[in-house]
Coordinates of C-alpha atoms in Angstrom, one line a residue:
M1 CA 113.6 111.7 87.0
R2 CA 114.2 115.4 87.3
A3 CA 112.2 118.6 86.5
D4 CA 112.7 122.3 86.9
H5 CA 109.8 122.8 89.3
A6 CA 110.0 123.5 93.0
K7 CA 107.1 121.0 93.7
F8 CA 108.6 118.1 91.6
G9 CA 109.3 115.2 94.0
G10 CA 107.8 113.4 97.0
F11 CA 106.0 110.8 94.8
S12 CA 104.4 108.1 96.9
G13 CA 101.5 106.6 94.7
L14 CA 102.1 105.1 91.3
L15 CA 100.0 103.6 88.6
V16 CA 101.4 102.4 85.2
E17 CA 99.2 101.1 82.5
A18 CA 99.2 100.8 78.7
G19 CA 102.2 103.3 78.1
H20 CA 101.1 105.7 80.7
L21 CA 102.2 106.7 84.2
I22 CA 100.3 108.5 87.0
A23 CA 101.8 109.4 90.3
V24 CA 100.8 111.5 93.2
S25 CA 102.9 113.5 95.6
D26 CA 103.1 114.6 99.3
Y27 CA 102.4 118.1 98.1
G28 CA 99.1 117.0 96.4
W29 CA 100.3 117.1 92.7
W30 CA 99.6 114.9 89.9
L31 CA 102.5 113.7 87.7
L32 CA 101.3 112.4 84.3
A33 CA 103.8 110.8 81.7
D34 CA 103.7 108.9 78.4
L35 CA 106.3 106.2 78.5
D36 CA 108.4 104.6 75.8
D37 CA 108.9 100.9 76.7
R38 CA 112.4 100.3 75.1
E39 CA 114.5 97.2 75.5
D40 CA 116.9 99.0 77.8
G41 CA 114.1 100.3 80.0
L42 CA 111.2 102.7 80.5
Y43 CA 111.6 106.3 79.2
P44 CA 109.1 109.2 80.0
V45 CA 108.7 110.9 76.7
R46 CA 106.0 113.5 77.5
A47 CA 104.8 114.7 80.9
G48 CA 102.5 117.0 82.7
F49 CA 102.5 118.2 86.3
A50 CA 99.5 119.8 88.0
P51 CA 98.0 120.4 91.5
M52 CA 95.1 118.3 92.7
R53 CA 91.8 120.2 92.9
D54 CA 88.6 119.7 94.7
S55 CA 85.2 119.2 93.1
A56 CA 84.8 122.9 92.7
G57 CA 88.1 123.3 90.9
E58 CA 89.9 124.9 93.9
V59 CA 93.5 123.7 94.7
I60 CA 93.3 121.4 97.7
D61 CA 94.6 123.1 100.8
K62 CA 97.9 122.4 102.6
G63 CA 96.3 120.5 105.4
G64 CA 94.6 118.0 103.2
R65 CA 97.0 117.3 100.2
D66 CA 99.4 114.8 101.5
A67 CA 98.6 112.0 98.8
E68 CA 100.3 108.8 99.7
S69 CA 98.6 106.0 97.6
L70 CA 96.9 105.5 94.2
T71 CA 94.8 102.8 92.5
M72 CA 92.2 102.4 89.7
R73 CA 88.8 101.1 90.3
D74 CA 86.0 100.7 87.7
G75 CA 88.1 103.0 85.5
S76 CA 88.4 105.8 88.0
L77 CA 91.4 106.8 90.0
V78 CA 91.3 106.5 93.7
V79 CA 93.8 108.5 96.1
G80 CA 94.7 107.7 99.8
F81 CA 95.8 110.5 102.0
E82 CA 97.5 110.8 105.3
R83 CA 97.4 113.5 108.0
D84 CA 93.9 114.1 107.0
H85 CA 93.2 110.3 106.8
R86 CA 90.8 109.6 104.0
I87 CA 90.2 108.2 100.5
A88 CA 89.1 110.5 97.5
F89 CA 87.7 109.6 94.2
H90 CA 88.6 111.3 90.9
I91 CA 86.0 112.9 88.9
Q92 CA 87.7 114.5 85.9
D93 CA 90.5 116.8 84.8
G94 CA 92.5 116.2 88.0
R95 CA 89.6 117.1 90.3
L96 CA 88.6 114.9 93.2
G97 CA 85.1 114.4 94.3
D98 CA 83.7 113.2 97.7
D99 CA 86.2 112.2 100.4
F100 CA 85.6 108.9 102.2
Y101 CA 86.2 108.9 105.9
H102 CA 85.9 106.3 108.5
R103 CA 86.2 106.1 112.2
D104 CA 88.8 103.3 111.9
F105 CA 91.1 105.8 110.2
E106 CA 90.9 108.3 112.9
G107 CA 93.4 106.5 115.2
L108 CA 96.1 106.3 112.5
S109 CA 99.4 107.9 113.2
F110 CA 99.6 111.6 111.8
N111 CA 102.3 111.0 109.4
K112 CA 102.0 107.3 108.8
G113 CA 98.6 106.9 107.4
L114 CA 97.0 105.3 104.3
E115 CA 100.4 104.5 102.5
G116 CA 99.2 101.5 100.4
L117 CA 95.9 101.3 98.3
A118 CA 95.0 98.7 95.9
T119 CA 91.8 97.2 94.3
T120 CA 90.8 93.6 94.8
P121 CA 89.6 91.4 91.8
D122 CA 86.1 92.0 93.2
G123 CA 86.6 95.8 93.0
W124 CA 86.9 96.3 96.6
L125 CA 89.5 98.7 98.0
I126 CA 92.2 97.3 100.3
A127 CA 94.3 99.8 102.2
F128 CA 97.3 99.6 104.4
A129 CA 98.5 101.9 107.2
E130 CA 102.3 102.5 107.2
K131 CA 102.9 102.4 111.1
Q132 CA 102.9 98.9 112.5
E133 CA 100.8 98.2 115.5
S134 CA 101.2 95.5 118.1
K135 CA 99.2 93.0 116.2
G136 CA 101.0 93.8 112.9
H137 CA 100.2 95.8 109.7
P138 CA 96.8 97.4 109.9
V139 CA 94.7 96.4 106.8
F140 CA 91.4 97.9 105.8
L141 CA 89.0 96.2 103.3
I142 CA 86.6 98.8 102.0
R143 CA 83.4 97.4 100.3
Y144 CA 81.2 99.2 97.6
S145 CA 78.7 99.8 100.3
G146 CA 81.2 101.8 102.4
E147 CA 81.5 99.2 105.1
V148 CA 85.0 98.7 106.4
D149 CA 86.5 95.5 107.8
R150 CA 89.8 95.7 109.6
M151 CA 92.5 93.0 110.1
W152 CA 96.2 92.9 110.9
L153 CA 98.8 91.2 108.6
P154 CA 101.6 89.6 110.7
A155 CA 105.0 91.6 110.7
D156 CA 108.2 89.7 110.9
S157 CA 110.4 92.8 110.7
R158 CA 110.7 96.5 111.4
H159 CA 109.6 97.1 107.7
S160 CA 106.6 99.4 107.2
V161 CA 104.2 99.2 104.2
T162 CA 104.8 102.1 101.7
G163 CA 102.8 100.8 98.7
A164 CA 100.5 98.0 97.4
D165 CA 99.1 96.9 94.2
V166 CA 97.1 93.7 93.0
G167 CA 98.8 92.3 89.9
P168 CA 97.3 90.9 86.8
D169 CA 97.6 87.4 88.4
G170 CA 95.1 88.5 91.2
R171 CA 97.8 88.4 93.9
L172 CA 98.7 91.2 96.2
Y173 CA 102.1 92.8 96.1
I174 CA 103.4 94.9 98.9
L175 CA 106.3 97.2 99.1
K176 CA 107.9 97.6 102.5
R177 CA 110.8 100.0 103.7
D178 CA 112.9 100.2 106.9
F179 CA 115.5 102.8 107.7
S180 CA 118.0 103.3 110.5
L181 CA 121.1 105.4 110.8
M182 CA 123.1 102.3 111.7
V183 CA 122.1 100.1 108.8
G184 CA 120.7 102.4 106.2
L185 CA 117.8 101.8 103.9
S186 CA 116.1 98.4 103.3
I187 CA 113.4 97.6 100.9
R188 CA 111.3 94.5 100.4
I189 CA 108.8 93.3 97.9
E190 CA 106.3 90.7 99.1
R191 CA 103.4 88.7 97.5
Y192 CA 100.3 87.2 98.8
D193 CA 97.4 85.3 97.6
L194 CA 94.0 86.7 98.6
D195 CA 91.2 84.8 100.2
D196 CA 87.6 85.0 98.9
E197 CA 86.9 88.2 100.9
G198 CA 89.9 90.0 99.4
Y199 CA 92.2 89.6 102.5
P200 CA 95.9 88.6 102.1
L201 CA 96.7 85.1 103.4
P202 CA 99.7 85.3 105.6
A203 CA 100.6 81.6 104.9
T204 CA 101.1 82.5 101.2
R205 CA 103.6 85.2 101.9
K206 CA 106.7 85.3 99.5
V207 CA 109.5 87.7 99.5
L208 CA 110.2 88.4 95.8
A209 CA 113.1 90.9 96.4
R210 CA 115.2 92.4 98.8
F211 CA 117.4 95.6 98.3
E212 CA 119.7 97.4 100.7
S213 CA 121.4 100.8 100.4
I214 CA 124.3 99.4 98.6
S215 CA 122.2 98.4 95.6
G216 CA 121.5 102.0 94.7
I217 CA 117.7 102.2 95.8
D218 CA 116.3 105.2 97.3
N219 CA 113.1 105.8 99.5
M220 CA 110.8 103.6 97.4
E221 CA 107.2 104.3 98.1
G222 CA 105.0 103.7 95.0
I223 CA 104.4 100.3 93.4
S224 CA 102.5 99.3 90.2
L225 CA 102.0 95.8 88.4
W226 CA 101.1 95.8 84.7
T227 CA 101.2 93.8 81.6
D228 CA 103.5 94.9 78.7
A229 CA 102.8 94.3 75.1
S230 CA 104.6 91.0 75.1
G231 CA 102.3 89.7 77.8
Q232 CA 105.0 89.9 80.6
T233 CA 104.2 91.1 84.1
R234 CA 106.2 94.2 85.0
L235 CA 106.6 95.7 88.5
T236 CA 107.5 99.4 88.6
L237 CA 108.7 101.4 91.6
I238 CA 108.9 105.1 92.3
S239 CA 110.7 106.9 95.2
D240 CA 109.8 109.7 97.4
D241 CA 112.9 112.0 97.6
N242 CA 111.5 114.0 100.6
F243 CA 112.5 117.1 98.6
S244 CA 116.0 116.6 99.8
A245 CA 119.2 117.3 98.0
F246 CA 120.6 114.0 99.1
Q247 CA 117.8 111.8 97.7
R248 CA 116.5 111.3 94.1
T249 CA 113.2 110.4 92.4
L250 CA 113.9 107.0 90.9
L251 CA 111.7 105.1 88.5
M252 CA 112.8 101.5 88.7
D253 CA 111.3 98.6 86.5
F254 CA 111.5 94.8 86.8
T255 CA 110.0 91.8 85.1
V256 CA 108.2 89.5 87.5
L257 CA 109.4 85.8 86.8
S258 CA 106.7 83.2 86.9
D259 CA 106.9 80.6 89.7
E260 CA 107.8 78.0 86.9
T261 CA 110.7 80.1 85.7
P262 CA 114.0 78.3 86.5
G263 CA 115.9 80.2 89.2
S264 CA 112.9 82.4 90.1
D265 CA 113.1 81.5 93.7

């Protein structure tokens, strides 16, 4: 995906639903697009691009606009930010309302904050920090009351969480990334069942896909699960190009095979 605009790029949060795409960027911009779901892939046919604004309509200042994650709850958009670690709720016309801060967010790494944000079947928010800790991946379950519970999802590699979404099947899908100069880029997509509280169950972990640099991927950071017109579950990824001439903004779309599909393992 390309656009003749200096702020186009850096997309880290993604939502695809009913022929529409919404993404958020490191510079605090919204990307909105209508999609044509053709046999040979998704094609953006109309698009809009605009800066995020606060409740008063003012453009969000530089220190608070690093948007990294996106979800939908009760028909409203919810955005997760890093650097100024918080969650913000969309009001209308691209404006964000009250910010939700919590003391558990304060200790997150400056540039590795709330990278994954999803909505559980009960309507609670589940957020993931990018940076691993000694106990694993930090997970925050945010209830309607504002109460926050914290747990750690065990990690079995150096991969960091860069995106999350709860699919139409009620299961959690996590996008992970690792990069090293020696090996290059590595991307994983994992799936978990959720317990009655909305936490991922480590024992149900299944790696659905692995991609290495040779496969043509880029710095994938946004993930969205949705159902197409034929009833198939689709999984769409978007990459953060870091505004680098050596990287790209990729939109990659897959069909999720059911567990009963021959060869789906």
